[in-house]
Coordinates of C-alpha atoms in Angstrom, one line a residue:
M1 CA 22.5 10.2 10.8
A2 CA 23.2 10.4 7.0
V3 CA 24.6 13.0 4.7
S4 CA 23.1 13.3 1.3
G5 CA 25.1 13.3 -2.0
P6 CA 27.2 10.8 -3.9
I7 CA 29.9 10.4 -1.4
Y8 CA 27.8 8.2 1.0
A9 CA 25.6 5.4 -0.2
D10 CA 22.5 4.8 1.8
W11 CA 22.6 3.3 5.3
D12 CA 21.7 -0.2 6.3
P13 CA 19.3 0.0 9.2
A14 CA 19.6 -3.6 10.2
R15 CA 23.4 -3.6 10.5
Y16 CA 23.3 -0.2 12.3
G17 CA 20.7 -1.4 14.7
A18 CA 22.6 -4.5 15.7
F19 CA 24.2 -2.5 18.5
R20 CA 21.1 -0.5 19.3
D21 CA 21.6 -0.5 23.0
L22 CA 25.2 0.6 22.9
R23 CA 24.4 3.4 20.5
L24 CA 21.3 4.5 22.5
R25 CA 23.1 4.9 25.8
P26 CA 25.0 8.1 24.9
A27 CA 21.8 9.5 23.6
L28 CA 20.0 8.9 26.8
D29 CA 22.9 10.2 28.8
L30 CA 22.7 13.5 26.8
L31 CA 19.0 13.8 27.1
A32 CA 19.3 13.4 30.9
Q33 CA 21.2 16.7 31.0
V34 CA 18.6 18.7 29.0
S35 CA 16.6 20.9 31.3
E36 CA 13.2 22.7 30.8
L37 CA 12.5 24.0 27.3
P38 CA 10.6 27.1 26.0
S39 CA 7.8 26.7 23.5
G40 CA 8.6 25.3 20.1
D41 CA 9.5 22.1 18.3
V42 CA 11.8 19.4 19.4
V43 CA 14.1 18.4 16.3
D44 CA 15.8 15.1 16.2
L45 CA 18.5 16.1 13.8
G46 CA 19.9 13.1 12.0
C47 CA 17.2 10.9 13.5
G48 CA 18.1 7.8 11.6
D49 CA 15.7 5.0 12.1
G50 CA 14.1 6.8 15.1
A51 CA 16.1 5.1 17.9
V52 CA 15.7 8.1 20.2
A53 CA 12.2 9.0 19.3
E54 CA 10.5 7.1 22.2
A55 CA 12.7 8.8 24.7
L56 CA 12.2 12.3 23.2
A57 CA 8.5 11.8 22.8
T58 CA 8.1 10.6 26.4
R59 CA 10.0 13.5 27.7
F60 CA 8.6 16.4 25.7
K61 CA 5.3 15.5 24.0
P62 CA 2.5 16.7 23.8
E63 CA 3.8 20.1 24.7
H64 CA 6.5 20.1 22.0
P65 CA 5.9 18.5 18.5
L66 CA 8.6 16.1 17.6
I67 CA 10.2 16.5 14.2
G68 CA 12.6 14.0 12.7
V69 CA 15.1 15.0 10.0
D70 CA 17.5 12.7 8.1
A71 CA 18.9 12.3 4.7
S72 CA 18.6 8.5 4.4
A73 CA 15.5 7.2 2.8
A74 CA 16.1 3.7 4.2
M75 CA 16.5 5.1 7.7
L76 CA 13.4 7.3 7.4
E77 CA 11.3 4.4 6.1
R78 CA 12.3 2.5 9.3
A79 CA 11.5 5.5 11.5
A80 CA 8.0 5.8 9.7
A81 CA 7.4 2.1 10.4
R82 CA 8.4 2.6 14.1
M83 CA 5.8 5.4 14.4
T84 CA 3.0 2.9 13.6
Q85 CA 3.9 0.7 16.6
W86 CA 2.4 3.3 19.0
A87 CA -1.2 4.5 19.6
N88 CA 0.1 8.1 19.3
P89 CA 2.8 8.5 16.6
L90 CA 6.1 9.3 18.1
Y91 CA 7.0 11.9 15.5
N92 CA 4.7 14.6 14.4
S93 CA 6.5 14.7 11.1
L94 CA 9.6 13.2 9.3
T95 CA 11.6 15.3 6.8
R96 CA 14.1 14.0 4.4
A97 CA 16.9 16.7 4.0
D98 CA 20.6 17.1 4.0
I99 CA 21.3 17.9 7.6
A100 CA 24.3 20.0 6.6
L101 CA 21.8 22.4 4.8
W102 CA 18.7 21.9 6.9
A103 CA 17.2 25.1 8.4
A104 CA 14.2 25.2 10.8
E105 CA 11.0 26.8 9.6
T106 CA 10.4 28.2 13.2
P107 CA 12.8 28.5 16.1
P108 CA 13.0 25.2 17.7
A109 CA 12.9 24.7 21.5
L110 CA 15.4 21.9 21.2
I111 CA 17.8 20.6 18.4
F112 CA 18.9 17.2 19.6
S113 CA 21.5 15.3 17.5
N114 CA 22.9 12.0 18.4
A115 CA 26.0 10.8 16.5
A116 CA 25.1 12.5 13.3
L117 CA 27.0 15.8 13.1
N118 CA 30.4 13.9 13.2
W119 CA 29.7 13.2 9.5
L120 CA 29.6 16.9 8.6
P121 CA 32.7 19.2 8.1
D122 CA 33.4 22.7 9.3
H123 CA 32.0 22.6 12.8
A124 CA 33.2 26.1 13.4
S125 CA 30.5 27.3 11.1
L126 CA 27.9 24.5 11.6
M127 CA 27.5 24.7 15.3
P128 CA 26.9 28.5 15.5
R129 CA 24.5 28.2 12.6
L130 CA 22.4 25.7 14.6
A131 CA 22.7 27.8 17.7
G132 CA 21.3 30.8 15.8
M133 CA 18.2 28.9 14.9
L134 CA 17.1 28.3 18.5
A135 CA 14.3 30.0 20.2
P136 CA 15.2 32.2 23.2
R137 CA 16.2 29.8 26.0
G138 CA 16.3 27.0 23.4
V139 CA 18.7 24.1 23.6
L140 CA 21.2 22.7 21.3
A141 CA 22.2 19.2 22.6
V142 CA 24.8 17.2 20.7
Q143 CA 26.7 13.9 21.1
M144 CA 29.4 12.7 18.6
P145 CA 32.0 9.9 18.6
R146 CA 35.6 11.1 18.9
Q147 CA 37.2 7.7 18.0
E148 CA 39.5 8.5 15.0
A149 CA 42.8 8.0 17.0
A150 CA 41.6 4.6 18.5
P151 CA 42.7 1.4 16.8
S152 CA 39.2 0.7 15.6
H153 CA 39.2 3.7 13.3
R154 CA 43.0 4.3 12.8
L155 CA 43.3 0.7 11.5
L156 CA 40.7 1.4 8.8
R157 CA 42.8 4.1 7.4
E158 CA 46.2 2.1 7.8
V159 CA 44.9 -1.1 6.3
A160 CA 43.4 0.7 3.3
E161 CA 46.7 2.6 2.7
Q162 CA 48.7 -0.5 2.9
L163 CA 46.6 -2.6 0.4
F164 CA 45.6 0.3 -1.9
P165 CA 48.2 3.1 -1.5
G166 CA 46.7 6.5 -2.3
R167 CA 43.2 5.3 -3.4
F168 CA 41.3 6.1 -0.2
P169 CA 42.4 9.5 1.1
V170 CA 40.2 10.3 4.2
A171 CA 39.8 13.8 5.6
P172 CA 40.5 14.2 9.2
S173 CA 37.6 13.9 11.6
P174 CA 35.9 17.1 12.1
V175 CA 35.1 16.4 15.7
L176 CA 36.9 18.7 18.1
R177 CA 37.6 18.5 21.8
A178 CA 34.7 19.3 24.2
G179 CA 36.4 22.6 25.2
D180 CA 36.6 23.8 21.6
Y181 CA 32.8 23.5 21.3
A182 CA 32.4 25.3 24.6
G183 CA 34.5 28.2 23.3
M184 CA 32.8 28.6 20.0
L185 CA 29.3 28.6 21.5
L186 CA 29.7 30.7 24.6
P187 CA 28.7 33.9 22.8
Y188 CA 25.3 32.3 22.4
G189 CA 24.6 31.4 26.0
E190 CA 25.5 28.8 28.7
V191 CA 27.4 25.8 27.5
R192 CA 28.3 22.5 29.2
A193 CA 30.7 20.3 27.5
W194 CA 32.3 16.9 28.4
T195 CA 33.9 13.8 27.1
T196 CA 33.0 10.2 28.1
E197 CA 34.8 7.0 27.3
Y198 CA 32.4 4.1 27.3
L199 CA 33.9 0.6 27.9
Q200 CA 31.8 -1.4 25.6
M201 CA 31.8 -5.2 25.9
L202 CA 31.2 -6.7 22.4
D203 CA 29.9 -10.3 22.1
P204 CA 31.6 -12.7 19.7
V205 CA 30.2 -12.7 16.2
L206 CA 29.6 -15.6 13.7
Q207 CA 32.3 -14.2 11.3
G208 CA 35.1 -11.8 11.8
H209 CA 36.1 -9.6 14.7
P210 CA 33.4 -8.1 17.0
V211 CA 34.8 -4.5 16.5
R212 CA 34.5 -4.9 12.8
A213 CA 30.9 -5.9 13.3
F214 CA 30.5 -2.6 15.1
T215 CA 32.3 -0.3 12.6
E216 CA 31.2 -1.9 9.3
S217 CA 27.8 -0.1 9.5
T218 CA 29.4 3.4 10.1
A219 CA 33.1 4.2 9.8
M220 CA 34.0 1.4 7.5
R221 CA 31.4 2.3 4.9
R222 CA 33.5 5.1 3.4
F223 CA 36.3 2.8 2.5
V224 CA 34.6 -0.4 1.1
Q225 CA 32.0 1.3 -1.0
G226 CA 34.8 2.2 -3.4
M227 CA 36.2 -1.3 -3.6
T228 CA 35.4 -4.4 -5.7
A229 CA 34.1 -7.4 -4.1
A230 CA 37.5 -9.1 -4.2
E231 CA 39.1 -6.0 -2.7
V232 CA 36.6 -5.9 0.1
A233 CA 37.3 -9.5 1.0
D234 CA 41.1 -8.7 1.2
Y235 CA 40.5 -5.5 3.1
V236 CA 38.1 -7.2 5.7
S237 CA 40.6 -10.0 6.2
A238 CA 43.4 -7.7 6.9
Y239 CA 41.4 -5.4 9.1
D240 CA 40.1 -8.3 11.2
A241 CA 43.6 -9.5 11.7
A242 CA 44.8 -6.1 12.8
L243 CA 41.8 -5.7 15.2
A244 CA 42.6 -9.1 16.8
E245 CA 46.0 -7.7 17.9
S246 CA 44.5 -4.4 19.3
Y247 CA 41.3 -5.9 20.8
P248 CA 42.2 -9.5 21.9
A249 CA 39.4 -11.7 22.8
L250 CA 38.6 -12.5 26.5
P251 CA 38.3 -16.2 27.5
D252 CA 34.5 -16.0 26.9
G253 CA 35.1 -14.6 23.4
R254 CA 34.0 -11.1 24.2
V255 CA 36.3 -8.1 23.6
R256 CA 36.7 -4.9 25.5
F257 CA 36.1 -2.0 23.2
P258 CA 36.6 1.5 24.7
F259 CA 34.7 4.2 22.7
T260 CA 35.1 8.0 23.3
R261 CA 32.2 10.4 22.7
V262 CA 32.0 14.2 23.0
F263 CA 29.0 15.9 24.4
F264 CA 27.8 19.5 24.7
I265 CA 24.7 21.4 25.6
L266 CA 24.0 25.0 24.8
E267 CA 21.1 26.8 26.5
R268 CA 20.6 29.9 24.4
S269 CA 20.4 33.2 26.4

C-alpha cells in the first residue's frame, strides 16, 4: 500500500477507507481466481489497513499463516486494531517494511498484492524477483490500477502543470499491459493475466467533485503534498472544475466513474 522514504507522506486510513467497498471488490475478484496452495505463508504485500485480511484468513487459515507487510505506520496501526475485533487474530504477524525491498524469510505459498505494486517502479525487475521467492507451486496474485490515461488521473497532471509549470514532474505510471506481465513471468510457470474496467457509481459528496474525493487519498497525494495551503486550494478548485466536465453529474447527483485495473496470477512450476 505504501512506499517508504521521503517522497510519500504517510497515508490517511480514514480517507482511503471511505471507498472501501469499491476498492475491495477487485481484491475479491483476484482472490476468487487463486487455486489450491502448497505449504507456506500467505503474504498480504502492501496490506494497508487490513481490508483484505478477513477474506484471506477465511480462505487460507489455519493451514497457512497470514503475514501483513506495509510501509505505512498509520495503516499498520489500523490493521492491528482490526485484528482485535476477532476471536482469532486475522494476521499472524504484521511487518513494517518498504515493499520495494521486502524479501520473504521462507518461500511463501502465496504473495497477494492488491493495489500496492503500482506505486513501485521497474516492474520488469520487481515481478520476477517476487516470483523467485515463491515455494514450488506457489502463487503470485497481483491487482493494480491502470488509470493514468483516464481523465481522473490525467487531469491531476495537466492542472498541476497549468498552475505550477515545471514544479511537479511526475514519472510515467509503471503499470504495464496485462500481456506484458504474462510475457515477463512465463519463464516461472503458468500465468493468467487480464484487464477489467469497473463502472463505479460515486455518490455526491459534501464538498467538491466525487471523483476528487476518490483520488485525493491516493493519486492526488503526490501533487498536493508539495504545495502550500493556498496553492492546494487553487489546485483543488481547478481540478474539481475540470472533473465536472469529464464526469458530469447524473440527475440524482451521482457520477459514472470507469476505473481500469490489471490483474495477473502466476502459479510457479
